[in-house]
PDB file of C-alpha atoms in Angstrom:
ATOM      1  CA  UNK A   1      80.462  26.764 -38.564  1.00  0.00           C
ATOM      2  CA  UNK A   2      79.965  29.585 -35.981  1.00  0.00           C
ATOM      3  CA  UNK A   3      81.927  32.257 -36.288  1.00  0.00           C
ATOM      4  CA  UNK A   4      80.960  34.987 -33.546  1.00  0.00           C
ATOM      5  CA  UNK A   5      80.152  34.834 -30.387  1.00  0.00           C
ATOM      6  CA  UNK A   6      77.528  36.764 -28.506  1.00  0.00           C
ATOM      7  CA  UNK A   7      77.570  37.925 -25.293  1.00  0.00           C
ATOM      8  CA  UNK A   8      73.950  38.517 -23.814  1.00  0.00           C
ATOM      9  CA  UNK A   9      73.338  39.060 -19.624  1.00  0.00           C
ATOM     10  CA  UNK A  10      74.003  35.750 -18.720  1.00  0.00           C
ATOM     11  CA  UNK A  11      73.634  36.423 -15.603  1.00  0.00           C
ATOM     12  CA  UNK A  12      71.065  38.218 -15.763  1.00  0.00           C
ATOM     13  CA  UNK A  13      68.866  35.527 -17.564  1.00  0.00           C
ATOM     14  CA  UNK A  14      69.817  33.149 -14.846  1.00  0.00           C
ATOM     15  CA  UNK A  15      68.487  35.814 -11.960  1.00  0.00           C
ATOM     16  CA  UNK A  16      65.299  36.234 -14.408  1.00  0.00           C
ATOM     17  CA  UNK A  17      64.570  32.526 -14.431  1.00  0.00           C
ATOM     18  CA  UNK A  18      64.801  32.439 -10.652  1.00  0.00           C
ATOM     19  CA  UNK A  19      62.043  35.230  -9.993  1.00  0.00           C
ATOM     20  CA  UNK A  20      59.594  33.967 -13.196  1.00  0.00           C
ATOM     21  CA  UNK A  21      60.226  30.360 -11.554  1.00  0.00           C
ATOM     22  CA  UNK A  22      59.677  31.347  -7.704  1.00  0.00           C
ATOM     23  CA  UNK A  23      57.556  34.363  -8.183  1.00  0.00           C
ATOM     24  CA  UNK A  24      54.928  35.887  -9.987  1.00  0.00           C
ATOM     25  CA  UNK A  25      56.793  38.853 -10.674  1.00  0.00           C
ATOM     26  CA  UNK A  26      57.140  40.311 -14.556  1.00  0.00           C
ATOM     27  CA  UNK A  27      60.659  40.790 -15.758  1.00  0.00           C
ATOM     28  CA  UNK A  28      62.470  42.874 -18.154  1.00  0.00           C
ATOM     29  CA  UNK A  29      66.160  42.583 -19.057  1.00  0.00           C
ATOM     30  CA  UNK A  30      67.577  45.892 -20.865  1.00  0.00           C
ATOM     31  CA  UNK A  31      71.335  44.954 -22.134  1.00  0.00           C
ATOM     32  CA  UNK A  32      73.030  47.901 -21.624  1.00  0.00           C
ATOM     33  CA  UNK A  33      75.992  47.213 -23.185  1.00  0.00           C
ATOM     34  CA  UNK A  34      74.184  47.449 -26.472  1.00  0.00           C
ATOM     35  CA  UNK A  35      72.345  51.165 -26.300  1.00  0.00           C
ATOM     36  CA  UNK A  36      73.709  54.326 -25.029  1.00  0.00           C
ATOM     37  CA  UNK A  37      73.262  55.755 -21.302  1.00  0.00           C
ATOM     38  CA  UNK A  38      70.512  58.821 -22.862  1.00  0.00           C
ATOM     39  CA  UNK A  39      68.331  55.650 -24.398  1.00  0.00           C
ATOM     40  CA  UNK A  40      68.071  53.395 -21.821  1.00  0.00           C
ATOM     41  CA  UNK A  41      67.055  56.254 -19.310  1.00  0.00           C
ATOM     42  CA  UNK A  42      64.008  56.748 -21.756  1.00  0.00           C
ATOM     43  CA  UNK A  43      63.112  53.072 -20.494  1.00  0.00           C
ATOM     44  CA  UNK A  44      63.770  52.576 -17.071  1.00  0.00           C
ATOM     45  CA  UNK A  45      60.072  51.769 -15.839  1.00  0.00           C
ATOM     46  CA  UNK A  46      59.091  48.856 -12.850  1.00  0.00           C
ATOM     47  CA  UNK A  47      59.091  48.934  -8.824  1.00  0.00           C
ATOM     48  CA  UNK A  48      62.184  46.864  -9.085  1.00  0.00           C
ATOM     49  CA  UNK A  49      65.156  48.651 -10.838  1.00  0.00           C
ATOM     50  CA  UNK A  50      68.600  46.767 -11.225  1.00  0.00           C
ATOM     51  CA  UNK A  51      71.733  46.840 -12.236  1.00  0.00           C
ATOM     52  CA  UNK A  52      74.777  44.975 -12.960  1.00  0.00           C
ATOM     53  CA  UNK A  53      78.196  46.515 -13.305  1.00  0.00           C
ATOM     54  CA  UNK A  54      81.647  46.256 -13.327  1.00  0.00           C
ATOM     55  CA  UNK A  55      84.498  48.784 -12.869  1.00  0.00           C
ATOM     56  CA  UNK A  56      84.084  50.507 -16.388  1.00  0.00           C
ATOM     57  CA  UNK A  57      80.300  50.718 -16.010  1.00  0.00           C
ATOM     58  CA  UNK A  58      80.494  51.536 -12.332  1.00  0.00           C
ATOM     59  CA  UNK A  59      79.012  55.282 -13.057  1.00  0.00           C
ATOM     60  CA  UNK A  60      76.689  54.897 -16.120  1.00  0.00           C
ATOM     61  CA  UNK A  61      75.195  51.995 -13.422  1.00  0.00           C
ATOM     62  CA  UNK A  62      74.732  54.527 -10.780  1.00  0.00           C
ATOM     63  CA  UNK A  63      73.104  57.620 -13.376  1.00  0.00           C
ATOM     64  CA  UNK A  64      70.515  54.684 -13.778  1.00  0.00           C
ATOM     65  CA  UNK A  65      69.395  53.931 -10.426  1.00  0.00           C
ATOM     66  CA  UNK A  66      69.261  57.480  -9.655  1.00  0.00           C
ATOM     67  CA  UNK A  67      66.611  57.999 -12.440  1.00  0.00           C
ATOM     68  CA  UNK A  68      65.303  54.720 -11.115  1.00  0.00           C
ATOM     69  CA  UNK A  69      64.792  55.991  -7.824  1.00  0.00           C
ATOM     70  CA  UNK A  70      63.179  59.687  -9.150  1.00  0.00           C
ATOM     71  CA  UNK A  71      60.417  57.590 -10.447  1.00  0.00           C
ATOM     72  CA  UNK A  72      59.798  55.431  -7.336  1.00  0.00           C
ATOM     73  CA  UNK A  73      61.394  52.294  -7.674  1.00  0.00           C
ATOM     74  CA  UNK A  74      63.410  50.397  -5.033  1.00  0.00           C
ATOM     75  CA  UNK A  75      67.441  49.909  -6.214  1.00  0.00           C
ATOM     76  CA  UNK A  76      69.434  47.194  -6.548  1.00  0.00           C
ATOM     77  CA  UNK A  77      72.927  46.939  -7.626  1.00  0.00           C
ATOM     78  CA  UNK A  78      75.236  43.536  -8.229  1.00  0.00           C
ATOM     79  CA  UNK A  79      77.983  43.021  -9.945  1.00  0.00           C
ATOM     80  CA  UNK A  80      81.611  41.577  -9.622  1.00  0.00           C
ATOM     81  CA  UNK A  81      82.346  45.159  -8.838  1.00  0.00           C
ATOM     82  CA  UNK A  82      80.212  45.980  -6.355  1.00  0.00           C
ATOM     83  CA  UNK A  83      80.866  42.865  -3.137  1.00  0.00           C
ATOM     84  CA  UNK A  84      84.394  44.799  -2.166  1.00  0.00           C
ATOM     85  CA  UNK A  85      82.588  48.387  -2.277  1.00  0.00           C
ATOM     86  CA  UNK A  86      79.026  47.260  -1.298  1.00  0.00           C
ATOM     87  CA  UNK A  87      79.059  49.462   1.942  1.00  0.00           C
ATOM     88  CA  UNK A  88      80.694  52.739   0.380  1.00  0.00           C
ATOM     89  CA  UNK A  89      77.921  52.334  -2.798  1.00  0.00           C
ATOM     90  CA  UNK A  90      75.426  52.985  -0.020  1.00  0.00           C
ATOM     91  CA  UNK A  91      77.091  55.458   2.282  1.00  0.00           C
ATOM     92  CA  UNK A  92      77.782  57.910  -0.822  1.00  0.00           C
ATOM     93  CA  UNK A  93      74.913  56.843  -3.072  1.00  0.00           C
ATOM     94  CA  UNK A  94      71.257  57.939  -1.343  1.00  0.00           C
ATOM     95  CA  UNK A  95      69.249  56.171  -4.053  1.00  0.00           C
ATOM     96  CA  UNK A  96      70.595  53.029  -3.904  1.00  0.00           C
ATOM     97  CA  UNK A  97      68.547  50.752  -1.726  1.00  0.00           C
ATOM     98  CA  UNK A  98      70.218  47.623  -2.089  1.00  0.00           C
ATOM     99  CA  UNK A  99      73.890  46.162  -2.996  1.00  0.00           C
ATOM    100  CA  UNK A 100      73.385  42.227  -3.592  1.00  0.00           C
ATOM    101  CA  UNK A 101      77.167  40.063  -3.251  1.00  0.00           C
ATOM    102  CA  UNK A 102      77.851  37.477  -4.928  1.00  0.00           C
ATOM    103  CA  UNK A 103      75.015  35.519  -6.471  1.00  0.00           C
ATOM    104  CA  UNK A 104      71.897  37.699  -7.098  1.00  0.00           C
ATOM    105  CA  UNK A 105      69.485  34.599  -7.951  1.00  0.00           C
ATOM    106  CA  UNK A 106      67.851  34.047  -4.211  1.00  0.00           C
ATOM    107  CA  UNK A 107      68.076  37.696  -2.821  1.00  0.00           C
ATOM    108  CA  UNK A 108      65.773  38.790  -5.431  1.00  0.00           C
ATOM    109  CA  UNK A 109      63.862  36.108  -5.535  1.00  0.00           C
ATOM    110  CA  UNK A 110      63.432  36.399  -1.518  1.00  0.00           C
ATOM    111  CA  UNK A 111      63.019  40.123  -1.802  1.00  0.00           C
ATOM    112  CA  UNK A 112      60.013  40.293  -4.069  1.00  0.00           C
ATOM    113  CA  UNK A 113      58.638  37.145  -2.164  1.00  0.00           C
ATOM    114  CA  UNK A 114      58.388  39.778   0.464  1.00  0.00           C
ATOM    115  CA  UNK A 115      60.637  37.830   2.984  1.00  0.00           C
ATOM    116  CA  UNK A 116      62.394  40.301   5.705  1.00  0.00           C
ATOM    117  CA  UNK A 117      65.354  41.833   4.456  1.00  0.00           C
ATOM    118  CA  UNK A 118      67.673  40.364   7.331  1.00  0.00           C
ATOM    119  CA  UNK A 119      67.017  37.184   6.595  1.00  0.00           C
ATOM    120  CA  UNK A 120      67.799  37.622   2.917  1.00  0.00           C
ATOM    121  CA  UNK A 121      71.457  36.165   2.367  1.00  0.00           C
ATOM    122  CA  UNK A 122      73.896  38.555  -0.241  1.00  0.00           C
ATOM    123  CA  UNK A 123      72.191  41.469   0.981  1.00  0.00           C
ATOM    124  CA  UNK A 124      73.521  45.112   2.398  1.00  0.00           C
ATOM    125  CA  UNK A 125      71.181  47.261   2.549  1.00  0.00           C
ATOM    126  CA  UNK A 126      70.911  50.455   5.196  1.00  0.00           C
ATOM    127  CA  UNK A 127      68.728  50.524   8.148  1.00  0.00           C
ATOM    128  CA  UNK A 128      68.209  53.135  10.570  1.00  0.00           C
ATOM    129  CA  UNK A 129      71.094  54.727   9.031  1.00  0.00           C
ATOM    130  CA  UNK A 130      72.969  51.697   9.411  1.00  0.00           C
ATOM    131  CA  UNK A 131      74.605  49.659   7.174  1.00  0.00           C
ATOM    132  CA  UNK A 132      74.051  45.846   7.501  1.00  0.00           C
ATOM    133  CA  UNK A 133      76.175  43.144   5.647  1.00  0.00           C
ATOM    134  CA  UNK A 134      73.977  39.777   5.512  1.00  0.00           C
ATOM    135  CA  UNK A 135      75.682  36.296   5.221  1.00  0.00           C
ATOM    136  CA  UNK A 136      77.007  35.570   2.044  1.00  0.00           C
ATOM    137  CA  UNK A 137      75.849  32.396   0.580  1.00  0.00           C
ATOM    138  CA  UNK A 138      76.030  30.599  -2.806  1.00  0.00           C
ATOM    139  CA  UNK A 139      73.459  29.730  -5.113  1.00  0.00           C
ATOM    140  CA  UNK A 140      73.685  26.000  -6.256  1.00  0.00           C
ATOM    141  CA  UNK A 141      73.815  26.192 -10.162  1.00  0.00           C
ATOM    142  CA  UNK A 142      70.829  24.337 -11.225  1.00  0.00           C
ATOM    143  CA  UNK A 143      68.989  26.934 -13.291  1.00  0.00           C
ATOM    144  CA  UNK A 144      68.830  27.186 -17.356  1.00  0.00           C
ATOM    145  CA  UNK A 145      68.343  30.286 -18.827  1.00  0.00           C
ATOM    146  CA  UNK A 146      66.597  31.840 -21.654  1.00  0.00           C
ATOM    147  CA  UNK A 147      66.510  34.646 -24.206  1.00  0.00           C
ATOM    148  CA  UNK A 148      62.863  35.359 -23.736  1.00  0.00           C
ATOM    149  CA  UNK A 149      63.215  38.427 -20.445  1.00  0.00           C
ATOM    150  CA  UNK A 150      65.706  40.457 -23.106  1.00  0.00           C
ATOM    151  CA  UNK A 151      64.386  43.649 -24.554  1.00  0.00           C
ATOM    152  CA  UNK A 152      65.087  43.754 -28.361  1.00  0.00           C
ATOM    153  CA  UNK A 153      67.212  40.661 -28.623  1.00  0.00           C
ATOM    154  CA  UNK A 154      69.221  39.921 -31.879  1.00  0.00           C
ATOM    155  CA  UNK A 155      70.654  36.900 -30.792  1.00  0.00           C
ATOM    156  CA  UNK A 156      71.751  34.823 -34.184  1.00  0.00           C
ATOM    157  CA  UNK A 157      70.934  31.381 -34.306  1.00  0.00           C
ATOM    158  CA  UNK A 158      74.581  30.842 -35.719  1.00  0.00           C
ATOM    159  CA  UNK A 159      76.504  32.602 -33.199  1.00  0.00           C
ATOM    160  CA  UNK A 160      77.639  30.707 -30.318  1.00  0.00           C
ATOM    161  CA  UNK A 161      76.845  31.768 -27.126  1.00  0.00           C
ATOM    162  CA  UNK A 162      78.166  31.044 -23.324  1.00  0.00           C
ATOM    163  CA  UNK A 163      76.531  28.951 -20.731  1.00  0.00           C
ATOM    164  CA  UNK A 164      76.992  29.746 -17.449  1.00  0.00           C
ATOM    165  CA  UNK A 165      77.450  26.109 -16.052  1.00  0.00           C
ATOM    166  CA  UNK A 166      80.768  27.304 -13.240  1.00  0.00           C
ATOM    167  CA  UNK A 167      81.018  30.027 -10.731  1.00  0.00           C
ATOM    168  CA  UNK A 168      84.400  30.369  -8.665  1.00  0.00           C
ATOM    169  CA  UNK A 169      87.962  29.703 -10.246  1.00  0.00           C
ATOM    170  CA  UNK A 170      88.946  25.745 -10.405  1.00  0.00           C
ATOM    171  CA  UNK A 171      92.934  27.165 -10.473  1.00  0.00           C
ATOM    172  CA  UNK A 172      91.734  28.482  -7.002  1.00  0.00           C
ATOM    173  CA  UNK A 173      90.245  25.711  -5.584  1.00  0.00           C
ATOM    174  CA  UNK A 174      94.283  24.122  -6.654  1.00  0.00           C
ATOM    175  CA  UNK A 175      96.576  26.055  -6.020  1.00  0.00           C
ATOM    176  CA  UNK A 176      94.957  29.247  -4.415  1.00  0.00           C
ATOM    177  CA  UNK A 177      93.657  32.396  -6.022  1.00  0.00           C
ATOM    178  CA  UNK A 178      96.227  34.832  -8.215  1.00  0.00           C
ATOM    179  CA  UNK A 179      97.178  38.149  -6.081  1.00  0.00           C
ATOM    180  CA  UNK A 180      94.967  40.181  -8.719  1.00  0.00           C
ATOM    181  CA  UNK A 181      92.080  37.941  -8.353  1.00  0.00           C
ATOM    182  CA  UNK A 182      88.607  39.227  -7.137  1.00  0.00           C
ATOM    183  CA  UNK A 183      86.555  36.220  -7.151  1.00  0.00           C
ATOM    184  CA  UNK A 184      85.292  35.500  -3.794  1.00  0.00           C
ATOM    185  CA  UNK A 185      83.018  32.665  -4.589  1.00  0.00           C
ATOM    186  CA  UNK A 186      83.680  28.807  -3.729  1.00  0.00           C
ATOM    187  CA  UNK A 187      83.957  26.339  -6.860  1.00  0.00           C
ATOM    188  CA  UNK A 188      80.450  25.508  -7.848  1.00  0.00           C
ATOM    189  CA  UNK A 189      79.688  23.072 -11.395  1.00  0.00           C
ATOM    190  CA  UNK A 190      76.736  22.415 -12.452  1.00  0.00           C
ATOM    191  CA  UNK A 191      76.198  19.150 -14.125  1.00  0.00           C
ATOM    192  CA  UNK A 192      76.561  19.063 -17.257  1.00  0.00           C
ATOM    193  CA  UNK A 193      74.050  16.515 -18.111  1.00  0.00           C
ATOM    194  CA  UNK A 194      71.679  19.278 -16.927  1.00  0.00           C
TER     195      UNK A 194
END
């Protein structure tokens, strides 16, 4: 019977079987949601420093990339937060480099594949002291995940945990989205014979 469930980086997992799939890049997922802000600061180390956030973690995300940044790396931030604020992050935020919308998966993937930033869709980023807003695309969901890119995982073999097999909001695709509703993604399944 399970009777918790756990809630690793999903997403995260998903972006860090993209670039170990596509790239030959080394990866390292740190779930902040289970250390405090002063540890994980001890551990930010890499060229390539992201985060994820969301409205609550909106600050704690940006104390990290500015350490990230004192010790050379290039910045990323996604999040569901972060696609309706993308161009104000980087207008009041120096040491972020990069805001990725939507679907992280193929801008990171393109970015450390070294492909030119304007071509790289889900991007803003500042150039020239301008910002730029690249398309927006989806990412088809055809990835599994794994475990393995976590830091100090504790995942339970009895605890249930959640797949990440729909992006977008099916009610949505119905009926139209809710007046609160912040998900600016089309429907996307993945099958779930996969």
């Amino acid at each position: 019977q399970l009777t918790d469930l756990e809630a690793p980086p999903i997403g995260l997992c998903l972006i860090a079987a993209e670039i170990k799939k596509r790239t030959s890049a080394q990866v390292e997922i740190i779930d902040g949601l289970k250390r405090p802000l002063n540890e994980l600061l001890q551990q930010i180390k890499g060229d390539i420093i992201g985060v994820t956030e969301d409205y609550s973690r909106h600050l704690n995300a940006l104390v990290i990339l500015k350490k990230a940044k004192q010790i050379g790396a290039t910045t990323f931030i996604g999040g569901p937060n972060v696609t309706y604020l993308a161009e104000n992050i980087l207008r009041n935020n120096n040491y972020v480099d990069y805001v990725i919308i939507g679907d992280g998966e193929e801008a990171l993937v393109n970015f450390i594949a070294g492909m030119n930033v304007i071509k790289i869709p889900n991007l803003v980023y500042k150039k020239i002291g301008k910002i730029t807003r690249n398309e927006k695309r989806n990412t088809p969901l055809t990835t599994l995940f794994d475990f393995k890119d976590i830091v100090d995982q504790d995942i339970k073999k009895e605890n249930a945990v959640p797949l990440s097999m729909i992006r977008g909001c099916i009610k949505a695709e119905q009926k139209g989205r809710c007046s609160f509703c912040s998900i600016n993604h089309s429907l996307s399944l993945m099958n779930p014979r996969r």
